[in-house]
PDB file of C-alpha atoms in Angstrom:
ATOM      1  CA  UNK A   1       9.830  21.310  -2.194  1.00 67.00           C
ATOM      2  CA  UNK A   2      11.686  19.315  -4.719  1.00 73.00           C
ATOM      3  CA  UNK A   3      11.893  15.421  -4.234  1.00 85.00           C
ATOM      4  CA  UNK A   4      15.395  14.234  -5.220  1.00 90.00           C
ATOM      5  CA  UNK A   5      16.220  10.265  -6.251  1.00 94.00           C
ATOM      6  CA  UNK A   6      19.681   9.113  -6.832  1.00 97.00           C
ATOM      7  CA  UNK A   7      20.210   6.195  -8.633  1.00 98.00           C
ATOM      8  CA  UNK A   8      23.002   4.430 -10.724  1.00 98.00           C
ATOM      9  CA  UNK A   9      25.393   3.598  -8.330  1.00 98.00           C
ATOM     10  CA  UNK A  10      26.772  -0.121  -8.023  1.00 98.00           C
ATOM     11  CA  UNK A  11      30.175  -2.117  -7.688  1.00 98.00           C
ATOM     12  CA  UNK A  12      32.710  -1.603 -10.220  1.00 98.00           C
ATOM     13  CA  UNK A  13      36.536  -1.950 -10.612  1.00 98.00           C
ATOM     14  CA  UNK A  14      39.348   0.495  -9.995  1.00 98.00           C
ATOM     15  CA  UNK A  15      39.894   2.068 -13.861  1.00 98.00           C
ATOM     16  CA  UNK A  16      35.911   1.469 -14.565  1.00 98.00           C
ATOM     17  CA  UNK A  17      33.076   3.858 -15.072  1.00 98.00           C
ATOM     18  CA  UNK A  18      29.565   4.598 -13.634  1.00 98.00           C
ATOM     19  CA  UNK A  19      26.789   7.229 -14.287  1.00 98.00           C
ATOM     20  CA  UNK A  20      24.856   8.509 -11.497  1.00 98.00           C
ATOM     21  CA  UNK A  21      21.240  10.243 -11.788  1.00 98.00           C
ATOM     22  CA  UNK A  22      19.193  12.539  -9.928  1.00 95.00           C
ATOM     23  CA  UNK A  23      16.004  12.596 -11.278  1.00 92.00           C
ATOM     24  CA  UNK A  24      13.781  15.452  -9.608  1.00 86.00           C
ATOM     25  CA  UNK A  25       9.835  16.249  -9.616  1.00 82.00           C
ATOM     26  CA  UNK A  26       8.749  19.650  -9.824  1.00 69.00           C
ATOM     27  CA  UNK A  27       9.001  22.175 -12.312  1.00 59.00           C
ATOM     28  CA  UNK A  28      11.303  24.590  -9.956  1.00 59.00           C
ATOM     29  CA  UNK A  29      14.237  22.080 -10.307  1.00 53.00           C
ATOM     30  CA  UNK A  30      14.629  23.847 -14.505  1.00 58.00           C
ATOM     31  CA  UNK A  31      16.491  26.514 -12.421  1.00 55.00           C
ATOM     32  CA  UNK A  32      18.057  25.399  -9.419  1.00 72.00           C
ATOM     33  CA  UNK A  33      21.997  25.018  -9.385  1.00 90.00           C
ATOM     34  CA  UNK A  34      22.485  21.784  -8.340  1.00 93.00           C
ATOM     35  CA  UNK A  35      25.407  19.700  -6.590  1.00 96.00           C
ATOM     36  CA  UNK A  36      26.846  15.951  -6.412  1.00 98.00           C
ATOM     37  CA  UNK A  37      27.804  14.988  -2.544  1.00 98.00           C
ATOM     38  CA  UNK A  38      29.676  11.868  -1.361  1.00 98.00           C
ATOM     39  CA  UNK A  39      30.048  10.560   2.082  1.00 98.00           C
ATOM     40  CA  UNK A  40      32.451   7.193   2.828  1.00 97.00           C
ATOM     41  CA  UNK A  41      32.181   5.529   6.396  1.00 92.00           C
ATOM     42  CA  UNK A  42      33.946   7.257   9.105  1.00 94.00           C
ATOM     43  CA  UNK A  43      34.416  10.975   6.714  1.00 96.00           C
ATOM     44  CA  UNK A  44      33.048  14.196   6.192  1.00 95.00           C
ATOM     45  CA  UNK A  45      30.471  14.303   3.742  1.00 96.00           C
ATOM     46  CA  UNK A  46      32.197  16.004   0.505  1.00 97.00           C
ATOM     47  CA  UNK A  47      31.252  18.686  -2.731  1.00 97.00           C
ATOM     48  CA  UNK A  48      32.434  16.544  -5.728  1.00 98.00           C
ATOM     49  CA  UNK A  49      31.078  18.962  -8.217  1.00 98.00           C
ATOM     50  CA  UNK A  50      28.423  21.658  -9.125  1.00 97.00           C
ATOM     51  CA  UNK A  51      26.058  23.005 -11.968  1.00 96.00           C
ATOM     52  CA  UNK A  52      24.943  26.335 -11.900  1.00 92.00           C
ATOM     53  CA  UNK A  53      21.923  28.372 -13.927  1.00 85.00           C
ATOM     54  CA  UNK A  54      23.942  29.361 -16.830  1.00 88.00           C
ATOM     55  CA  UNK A  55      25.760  25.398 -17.140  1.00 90.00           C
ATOM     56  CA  UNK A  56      28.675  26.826 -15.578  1.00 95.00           C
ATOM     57  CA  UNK A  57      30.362  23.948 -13.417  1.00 97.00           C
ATOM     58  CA  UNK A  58      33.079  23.109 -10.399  1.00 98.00           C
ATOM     59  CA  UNK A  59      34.897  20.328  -9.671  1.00 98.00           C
ATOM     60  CA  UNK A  60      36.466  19.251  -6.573  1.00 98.00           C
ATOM     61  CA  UNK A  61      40.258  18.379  -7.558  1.00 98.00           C
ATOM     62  CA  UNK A  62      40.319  15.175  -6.489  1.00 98.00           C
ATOM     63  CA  UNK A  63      37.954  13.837  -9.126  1.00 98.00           C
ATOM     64  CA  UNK A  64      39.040  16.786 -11.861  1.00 98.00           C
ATOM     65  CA  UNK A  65      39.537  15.604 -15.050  1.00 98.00           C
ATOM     66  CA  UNK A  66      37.743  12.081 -14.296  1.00 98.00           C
ATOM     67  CA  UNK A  67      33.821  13.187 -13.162  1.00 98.00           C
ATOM     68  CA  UNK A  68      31.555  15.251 -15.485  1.00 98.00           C
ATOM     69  CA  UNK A  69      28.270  16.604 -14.411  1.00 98.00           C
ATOM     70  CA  UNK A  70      25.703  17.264 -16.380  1.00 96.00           C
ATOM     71  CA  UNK A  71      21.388  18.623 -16.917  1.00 92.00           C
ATOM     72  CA  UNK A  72      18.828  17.318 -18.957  1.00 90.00           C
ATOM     73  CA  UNK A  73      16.263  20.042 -18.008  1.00 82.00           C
ATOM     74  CA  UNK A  74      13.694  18.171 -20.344  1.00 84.00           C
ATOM     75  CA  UNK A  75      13.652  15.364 -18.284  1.00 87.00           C
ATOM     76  CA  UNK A  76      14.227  17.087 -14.679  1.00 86.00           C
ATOM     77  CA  UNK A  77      17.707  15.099 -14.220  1.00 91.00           C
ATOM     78  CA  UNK A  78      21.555  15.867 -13.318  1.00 94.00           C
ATOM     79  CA  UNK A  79      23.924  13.590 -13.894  1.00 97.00           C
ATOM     80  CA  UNK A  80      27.600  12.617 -13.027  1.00 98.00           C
ATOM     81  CA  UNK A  81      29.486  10.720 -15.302  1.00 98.00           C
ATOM     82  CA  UNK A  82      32.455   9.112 -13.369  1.00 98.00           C
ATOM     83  CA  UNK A  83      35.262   7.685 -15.062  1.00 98.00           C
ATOM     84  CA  UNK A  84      38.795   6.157 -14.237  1.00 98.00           C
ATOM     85  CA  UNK A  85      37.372   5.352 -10.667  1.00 98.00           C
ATOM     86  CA  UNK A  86      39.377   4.714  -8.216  1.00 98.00           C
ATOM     87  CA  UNK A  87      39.002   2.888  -4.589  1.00 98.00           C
ATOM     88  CA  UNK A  88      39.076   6.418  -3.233  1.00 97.00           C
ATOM     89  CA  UNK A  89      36.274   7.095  -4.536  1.00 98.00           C
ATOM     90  CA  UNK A  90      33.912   4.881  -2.742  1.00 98.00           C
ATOM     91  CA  UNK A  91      31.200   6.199  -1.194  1.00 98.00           C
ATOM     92  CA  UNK A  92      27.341   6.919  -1.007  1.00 98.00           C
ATOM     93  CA  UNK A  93      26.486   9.470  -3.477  1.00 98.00           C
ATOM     94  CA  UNK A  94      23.856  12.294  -3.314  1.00 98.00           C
ATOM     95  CA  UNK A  95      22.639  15.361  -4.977  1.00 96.00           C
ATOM     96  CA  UNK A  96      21.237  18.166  -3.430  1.00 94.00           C
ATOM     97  CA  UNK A  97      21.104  21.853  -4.336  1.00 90.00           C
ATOM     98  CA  UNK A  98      24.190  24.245  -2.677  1.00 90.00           C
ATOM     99  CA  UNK A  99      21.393  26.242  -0.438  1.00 88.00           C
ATOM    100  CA  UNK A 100      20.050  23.228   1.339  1.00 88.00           C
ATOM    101  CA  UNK A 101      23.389  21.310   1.836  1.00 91.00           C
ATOM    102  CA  UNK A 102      24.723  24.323   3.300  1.00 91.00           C
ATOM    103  CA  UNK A 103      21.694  23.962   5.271  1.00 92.00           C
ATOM    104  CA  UNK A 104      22.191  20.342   6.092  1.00 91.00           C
ATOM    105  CA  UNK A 105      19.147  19.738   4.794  1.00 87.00           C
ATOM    106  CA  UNK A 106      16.430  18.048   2.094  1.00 85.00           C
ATOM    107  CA  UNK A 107      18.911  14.921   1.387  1.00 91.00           C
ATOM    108  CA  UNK A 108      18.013  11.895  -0.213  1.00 91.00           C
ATOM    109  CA  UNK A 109      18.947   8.172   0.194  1.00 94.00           C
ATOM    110  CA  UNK A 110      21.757   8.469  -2.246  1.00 97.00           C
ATOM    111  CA  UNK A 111      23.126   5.772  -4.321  1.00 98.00           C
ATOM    112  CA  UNK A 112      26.040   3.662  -3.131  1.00 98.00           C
ATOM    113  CA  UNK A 113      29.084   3.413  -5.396  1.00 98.00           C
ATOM    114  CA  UNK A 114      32.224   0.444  -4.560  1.00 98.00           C
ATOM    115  CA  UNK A 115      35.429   0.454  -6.071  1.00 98.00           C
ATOM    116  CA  UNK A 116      37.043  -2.367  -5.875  1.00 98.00           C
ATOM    117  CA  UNK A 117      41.173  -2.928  -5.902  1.00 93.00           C
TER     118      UNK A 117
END
């Protein structure tokens, strides 16, 4: 199975940016459609955007327009560039592919990302 490690999270201002990564070992991960999660206290753990095969990608509309993810296959890493953040927007962040989240399965320790007022 594919080992998954968010990182780049941290405690920024409302209007500020932040880029998450998900660095993954093992070769399979070149061809796996991947996904960016977020969970805040007390809510319902959340799609905030996808990457498919062909680079295709969704966006939930609440951070449309504001989040862009992204693959480095080279380097076995997705990314989610996250700009004009808003307090909303806090949460702990994770990646997993669509399969195992459906699953409720094979998540990380995410990365924690505070936006402050």
């Amino acid at each position: 199975q594919v080992q998954l490690v968010e990182s780049g999270g941290g405690l920024v201002q409302a209007g500020g940016s932040l880029r998450l990564s998900c660095a993954a070992s093992g070769s399979i991960f070149k061809i796996r459609d991947m996904g960016w999660y977020r969970q805040a206290p007390g809510k319902q753990r959340e799609l905030v955007a996808t990457i498919i095969g062909s680079g295709k990608t969704n966006y939930a509309d609440s951070v449309k327009g504001r989040f862009t993810i992204s693959r480095d296959n080279a380097k076995n890493t997705v990314y989610l560039q996250m700009n004009g953040l808003k307090p909303e927007d806090t949460a702990v962040y994770y990646c997993n592919t669509p399969v195992a989240a459906l699953m409720n399965a094979s998540w990380g320790q995410g990365t924690q990302v505070t936006v402050s007022s």
